[in-house]
Amino acid sequence: MNCSRRHKSLNSCSGAFSPASFLSKKELLTVQSLDRDYNFLSSVESCLDRCARNRAKIPSKNHALRLKKTIEKNGIHYSVFPREMSRAAQNRTFWDQKKKKLFWTIEWVYTKNGSKISGIEHKVPSEEDVVKAYKNFIHKRNIQELLDIDDQRVEFMMKKAGSTVIVFLLVDTNNHYRQIAQFLKQLTKISLYWKALKE
C-alpha cells in the first residue's frame, strides 16, 4: 500500500490505466496490453448498451405530441404532462400501429371509510368495457376486499382534469356506451384516474 502511494506521488500517477497513453511496439505485443485493450473496448460497449437502454425508457417529446394528436383524432381531449413529473413517468398510454388501437394507462382507486386502495394498470384497450377492465384489474392483483363486493354495488367515477377543484363525474355503466373511449370523449380533459366506490 505504501509502495503504491509513493509511486503515485512521485510519478503523478492516478493508478488507472489511460487508454490514450503511448505504448512502444514492444509493449503493444504483450498479453497485458491485449487484455487492457479488450477490457477498454468491453467497457465502451457496455456503456453504449446502457445509454441505449436508458434512452429507450424515456419517451421523446415528439412521441408524446404524436400520441396526443392520435388521441385527439379519436375525439378525446388529452393533456400532456412534462416528462419530469411522476404522473408522466407512470403514464404508458400508447397507440399500437399494427392493431390500430389506443392502449391506456389507468389508475384504479377504491375508497372505503377514508382508506384508499389504488393501483396502476397498463395496456388497457380503448374499446374495453369499463366493468370488465375493473374486474380484470382486481383479479390480476387478487384484491380480496374488492373481489367480495357485488358488481352491482360498485359505482365508477372519473376525475375531471383541468378543474380548480377536484371533481368526480359518475360513469353510467348501465348504458350501451360502456367502452372506456366513449367515456373519455364525454370529458373536456382527462387525467386517466378511475375511482370505484362502494355504496
mmCIF file of C-alpha atoms in Angstrom:
data_model
loop_
_atom_site.group_PDB
_atom_site.id
_atom_site.type_symbol
_atom_site.label_atom_id
_atom_site.label_comp_id
_atom_site.label_asym_id
_atom_site.label_seq_id
_atom_site.Cartn_x
_atom_site.Cartn_y
_atom_site.Cartn_z
ATOM 1 C CA MET A 1 0.000 0.000 0.000
ATOM 2 C CA ASN A 2 2.798 2.439 0.954
ATOM 3 C CA CYS A 3 4.664 1.447 -2.204
ATOM 4 C CA SER A 4 1.605 2.254 -4.321
ATOM 5 C CA ARG A 5 1.120 5.655 -2.646
ATOM 6 C CA ARG A 6 4.815 6.537 -3.100
ATOM 7 C CA HIS A 7 4.641 5.579 -6.791
ATOM 8 C CA LYS A 8 1.512 7.729 -7.310
ATOM 9 C CA SER A 9 3.064 10.786 -5.612
ATOM 10 C CA LEU A 10 6.469 10.502 -7.347
ATOM 11 C CA ASN A 11 5.102 9.912 -10.851
ATOM 12 C CA SER A 12 1.858 11.932 -10.588
ATOM 13 C CA CYS A 13 0.052 8.692 -11.386
ATOM 14 C CA SER A 14 -3.665 8.181 -10.733
ATOM 15 C CA GLY A 15 -3.327 4.404 -10.663
ATOM 16 C CA ALA A 16 -5.778 3.996 -13.546
ATOM 17 C CA PHE A 17 -4.600 2.999 -16.997
ATOM 18 C CA SER A 18 -5.165 5.630 -19.662
ATOM 19 C CA PRO A 19 -6.165 4.014 -22.960
ATOM 20 C CA ALA A 20 -4.727 7.039 -24.777
ATOM 21 C CA SER A 21 -1.245 6.695 -23.252
ATOM 22 C CA PHE A 22 1.637 5.923 -25.588
ATOM 23 C CA LEU A 23 2.946 2.356 -25.695
ATOM 24 C CA SER A 24 6.052 1.232 -27.536
ATOM 25 C CA LYS A 25 5.842 -1.504 -30.144
ATOM 26 C CA LYS A 26 7.359 -3.969 -27.696
ATOM 27 C CA GLU A 27 4.756 -3.086 -25.006
ATOM 28 C CA LEU A 28 1.902 -3.427 -27.510
ATOM 29 C CA LEU A 29 2.782 -7.049 -28.213
ATOM 30 C CA THR A 30 2.281 -8.224 -24.621
ATOM 31 C CA VAL A 31 -0.677 -10.198 -23.236
ATOM 32 C CA GLN A 32 -1.287 -7.462 -20.633
ATOM 33 C CA SER A 33 -1.609 -4.846 -23.367
ATOM 34 C CA LEU A 34 -4.064 -7.029 -25.272
ATOM 35 C CA ASP A 35 -6.111 -7.568 -22.074
ATOM 36 C CA ARG A 36 -6.156 -3.814 -21.368
ATOM 37 C CA ASP A 37 -7.381 -3.060 -24.891
ATOM 38 C CA TYR A 38 -10.025 -5.785 -24.698
ATOM 39 C CA ASN A 39 -11.280 -4.538 -21.296
ATOM 40 C CA PHE A 40 -11.360 -0.956 -22.575
ATOM 41 C CA LEU A 41 -13.402 -1.933 -25.656
ATOM 42 C CA SER A 42 -15.750 -4.039 -23.473
ATOM 43 C CA SER A 43 -16.335 -1.078 -21.134
ATOM 44 C CA VAL A 44 -17.115 1.183 -24.113
ATOM 45 C CA GLU A 45 -19.577 -1.394 -25.482
ATOM 46 C CA SER A 46 -21.362 -1.822 -22.124
ATOM 47 C CA CYS A 47 -21.541 1.974 -21.714
ATOM 48 C CA LEU A 48 -23.162 2.288 -25.158
ATOM 49 C CA ASP A 49 -25.642 -0.509 -24.346
ATOM 50 C CA ARG A 50 -26.544 1.152 -21.046
ATOM 51 C CA CYS A 51 -27.113 4.510 -22.772
ATOM 52 C CA ALA A 52 -29.295 2.879 -25.441
ATOM 53 C CA ARG A 53 -31.421 1.124 -22.789
ATOM 54 C CA ASN A 54 -31.866 4.319 -20.761
ATOM 55 C CA ARG A 55 -32.737 6.284 -23.873
ATOM 56 C CA ALA A 56 -35.383 3.723 -24.872
ATOM 57 C CA LYS A 57 -37.093 4.163 -21.483
ATOM 58 C CA ILE A 58 -37.532 7.917 -21.946
ATOM 59 C CA PRO A 59 -40.222 8.761 -24.499
ATOM 60 C CA SER A 60 -39.241 11.627 -26.748
ATOM 61 C CA LYS A 61 -41.160 14.889 -26.822
ATOM 62 C CA ASN A 62 -42.118 14.193 -30.449
ATOM 63 C CA HIS A 63 -43.530 10.797 -29.450
ATOM 64 C CA ALA A 64 -45.703 12.439 -26.753
ATOM 65 C CA LEU A 65 -47.006 15.033 -29.228
ATOM 66 C CA ARG A 66 -47.777 12.359 -31.867
ATOM 67 C CA LEU A 67 -49.660 10.369 -29.224
ATOM 68 C CA LYS A 68 -51.614 13.493 -28.216
ATOM 69 C CA LYS A 69 -52.604 14.128 -31.859
ATOM 70 C CA THR A 70 -53.667 10.494 -32.324
ATOM 71 C CA ILE A 71 -55.790 10.579 -29.171
ATOM 72 C CA GLU A 72 -57.407 13.870 -30.185
ATOM 73 C CA LYS A 73 -58.199 12.440 -33.649
ATOM 74 C CA ASN A 74 -60.267 9.875 -31.743
ATOM 75 C CA GLY A 75 -62.345 12.706 -30.243
ATOM 76 C CA ILE A 76 -60.662 12.775 -26.820
ATOM 77 C CA HIS A 77 -59.108 15.925 -25.321
ATOM 78 C CA TYR A 78 -55.766 14.950 -23.784
ATOM 79 C CA SER A 79 -53.285 16.908 -21.639
ATOM 80 C CA VAL A 80 -49.593 16.059 -21.761
ATOM 81 C CA PHE A 81 -47.633 16.436 -18.517
ATOM 82 C CA PRO A 82 -43.916 17.355 -18.560
ATOM 83 C CA ARG A 83 -41.753 14.211 -18.733
ATOM 84 C CA GLU A 84 -40.078 15.055 -15.412
ATOM 85 C CA MET A 85 -43.356 14.712 -13.466
ATOM 86 C CA SER A 86 -44.106 11.361 -11.803
ATOM 87 C CA ARG A 87 -47.543 11.185 -13.479
ATOM 88 C CA ALA A 88 -45.906 11.423 -16.904
ATOM 89 C CA ALA A 89 -43.408 8.703 -15.954
ATOM 90 C CA GLN A 90 -46.255 6.397 -14.849
ATOM 91 C CA ASN A 91 -48.292 7.001 -17.993
ATOM 92 C CA ARG A 92 -47.540 4.375 -20.651
ATOM 93 C CA THR A 93 -50.540 5.133 -22.853
ATOM 94 C CA PHE A 94 -49.646 4.270 -26.448
ATOM 95 C CA TRP A 95 -51.001 3.809 -29.965
ATOM 96 C CA ASP A 96 -50.428 0.353 -31.478
ATOM 97 C CA GLN A 97 -49.854 0.991 -35.179
ATOM 98 C CA LYS A 98 -50.364 -2.664 -36.214
ATOM 99 C CA LYS A 99 -53.637 -3.116 -34.344
ATOM 100 C CA LYS A 100 -54.763 0.498 -34.941
ATOM 101 C CA LYS A 101 -55.743 0.745 -31.264
ATOM 102 C CA LEU A 102 -55.122 3.008 -28.297
ATOM 103 C CA PHE A 103 -53.971 1.347 -25.090
ATOM 104 C CA TRP A 104 -54.384 3.354 -21.883
ATOM 105 C CA THR A 105 -52.678 3.529 -18.523
ATOM 106 C CA ILE A 106 -55.404 3.711 -15.885
ATOM 107 C CA GLU A 107 -55.155 4.341 -12.160
ATOM 108 C CA TRP A 108 -57.906 2.472 -10.329
ATOM 109 C CA VAL A 109 -58.766 3.912 -6.900
ATOM 110 C CA TYR A 110 -61.116 2.335 -4.361
ATOM 111 C CA THR A 111 -62.119 4.213 -1.212
ATOM 112 C CA LYS A 112 -63.791 2.860 1.888
ATOM 113 C CA ASN A 113 -64.113 4.563 5.282
ATOM 114 C CA GLY A 114 -61.413 7.075 4.368
ATOM 115 C CA SER A 115 -58.870 4.415 3.354
ATOM 116 C CA LYS A 116 -57.690 4.130 -0.217
ATOM 117 C CA ILE A 117 -56.567 1.189 -2.353
ATOM 118 C CA SER A 118 -55.057 2.151 -5.675
ATOM 119 C CA GLY A 119 -53.097 0.574 -8.462
ATOM 120 C CA ILE A 120 -51.970 1.449 -11.942
ATOM 121 C CA GLU A 121 -52.764 -0.793 -14.876
ATOM 122 C CA HIS A 122 -51.138 -0.503 -18.287
ATOM 123 C CA LYS A 123 -52.234 -1.695 -21.742
ATOM 124 C CA VAL A 124 -55.986 -1.287 -21.220
ATOM 125 C CA PRO A 125 -57.564 -1.305 -24.718
ATOM 126 C CA SER A 126 -59.627 1.757 -25.623
ATOM 127 C CA GLU A 127 -62.657 -0.354 -26.588
ATOM 128 C CA GLU A 128 -62.531 -2.348 -23.323
ATOM 129 C CA ASP A 129 -65.731 -2.433 -21.254
ATOM 130 C CA VAL A 130 -65.227 -0.403 -18.034
ATOM 131 C CA VAL A 131 -66.663 -3.061 -15.721
ATOM 132 C CA LYS A 132 -64.678 -5.817 -17.448
ATOM 133 C CA ALA A 133 -61.456 -3.779 -17.216
ATOM 134 C CA TYR A 134 -62.090 -3.218 -13.491
ATOM 135 C CA LYS A 135 -62.764 -6.928 -12.884
ATOM 136 C CA ASN A 136 -59.568 -7.855 -14.756
ATOM 137 C CA PHE A 137 -57.621 -5.428 -12.565
ATOM 138 C CA ILE A 138 -58.900 -6.752 -9.217
ATOM 139 C CA HIS A 139 -58.457 -10.382 -10.329
ATOM 140 C CA LYS A 140 -54.897 -9.774 -11.558
ATOM 141 C CA ARG A 141 -53.985 -8.034 -8.306
ATOM 142 C CA ASN A 142 -56.036 -10.515 -6.242
ATOM 143 C CA ILE A 143 -57.515 -7.740 -4.069
ATOM 144 C CA GLN A 144 -59.740 -9.874 -1.864
ATOM 145 C CA GLU A 145 -61.620 -6.924 -0.353
ATOM 146 C CA LEU A 146 -62.759 -5.887 -3.837
ATOM 147 C CA LEU A 147 -63.379 -9.419 -5.130
ATOM 148 C CA ASP A 148 -66.003 -9.931 -2.401
ATOM 149 C CA ILE A 149 -68.100 -6.909 -3.471
ATOM 150 C CA ASP A 150 -71.139 -7.457 -5.677
ATOM 151 C CA ASP A 151 -70.558 -5.761 -9.065
ATOM 152 C CA GLN A 152 -73.993 -4.116 -8.908
ATOM 153 C CA ARG A 153 -72.917 -2.187 -5.794
ATOM 154 C CA VAL A 154 -69.853 -0.624 -7.405
ATOM 155 C CA GLU A 155 -70.051 2.863 -8.927
ATOM 156 C CA PHE A 156 -67.446 4.186 -11.330
ATOM 157 C CA MET A 157 -66.325 7.788 -11.344
ATOM 158 C CA MET A 158 -63.753 9.692 -13.371
ATOM 159 C CA LYS A 159 -61.677 12.534 -12.045
ATOM 160 C CA LYS A 160 -62.079 15.595 -14.230
ATOM 161 C CA ALA A 161 -58.721 17.181 -15.034
ATOM 162 C CA GLY A 162 -58.098 20.880 -15.520
ATOM 163 C CA SER A 163 -60.549 21.918 -12.813
ATOM 164 C CA THR A 164 -59.513 24.211 -9.928
ATOM 165 C CA VAL A 165 -61.327 21.863 -7.524
ATOM 166 C CA ILE A 166 -61.341 18.056 -7.528
ATOM 167 C CA VAL A 167 -64.446 16.935 -9.413
ATOM 168 C CA PHE A 168 -65.537 13.322 -9.906
ATOM 169 C CA LEU A 169 -68.045 12.502 -12.630
ATOM 170 C CA LEU A 170 -70.277 9.463 -12.222
ATOM 171 C CA VAL A 171 -69.948 6.970 -15.087
ATOM 172 C CA ASP A 172 -73.188 5.314 -16.194
ATOM 173 C CA THR A 173 -72.204 1.668 -16.720
ATOM 174 C CA ASN A 174 -75.799 0.615 -17.447
ATOM 175 C CA ASN A 175 -75.988 2.170 -20.900
ATOM 176 C CA HIS A 176 -74.569 0.693 -24.081
ATOM 177 C CA TYR A 177 -71.651 3.189 -24.096
ATOM 178 C CA ARG A 178 -69.550 1.260 -21.612
ATOM 179 C CA GLN A 179 -66.307 1.390 -23.563
ATOM 180 C CA ILE A 180 -63.506 3.403 -21.987
ATOM 181 C CA ALA A 181 -63.109 5.514 -25.148
ATOM 182 C CA GLN A 182 -66.798 6.536 -25.048
ATOM 183 C CA PHE A 183 -66.463 7.893 -21.502
ATOM 184 C CA LEU A 184 -63.260 9.739 -22.299
ATOM 185 C CA LYS A 185 -64.951 11.545 -25.198
ATOM 186 C CA GLN A 186 -67.548 12.987 -22.808
ATOM 187 C CA LEU A 187 -64.947 14.887 -20.761
ATOM 188 C CA THR A 188 -63.281 18.157 -21.677
ATOM 189 C CA LYS A 189 -59.909 16.924 -20.376
ATOM 190 C CA ILE A 190 -58.744 13.678 -18.860
ATOM 191 C CA SER A 191 -56.036 12.560 -16.492
ATOM 192 C CA LEU A 192 -56.767 8.823 -16.590
ATOM 193 C CA TYR A 193 -57.815 8.366 -12.991
ATOM 194 C CA TRP A 194 -60.688 5.984 -12.276
ATOM 195 C CA LYS A 195 -62.390 5.632 -8.935
ATOM 196 C CA ALA A 196 -64.554 2.731 -7.831
ATOM 197 C CA LEU A 197 -66.810 3.440 -4.854
ATOM 198 C CA LYS A 198 -68.775 1.077 -2.690
ATOM 199 C CA GLU A 199 -72.287 2.330 -1.898
#
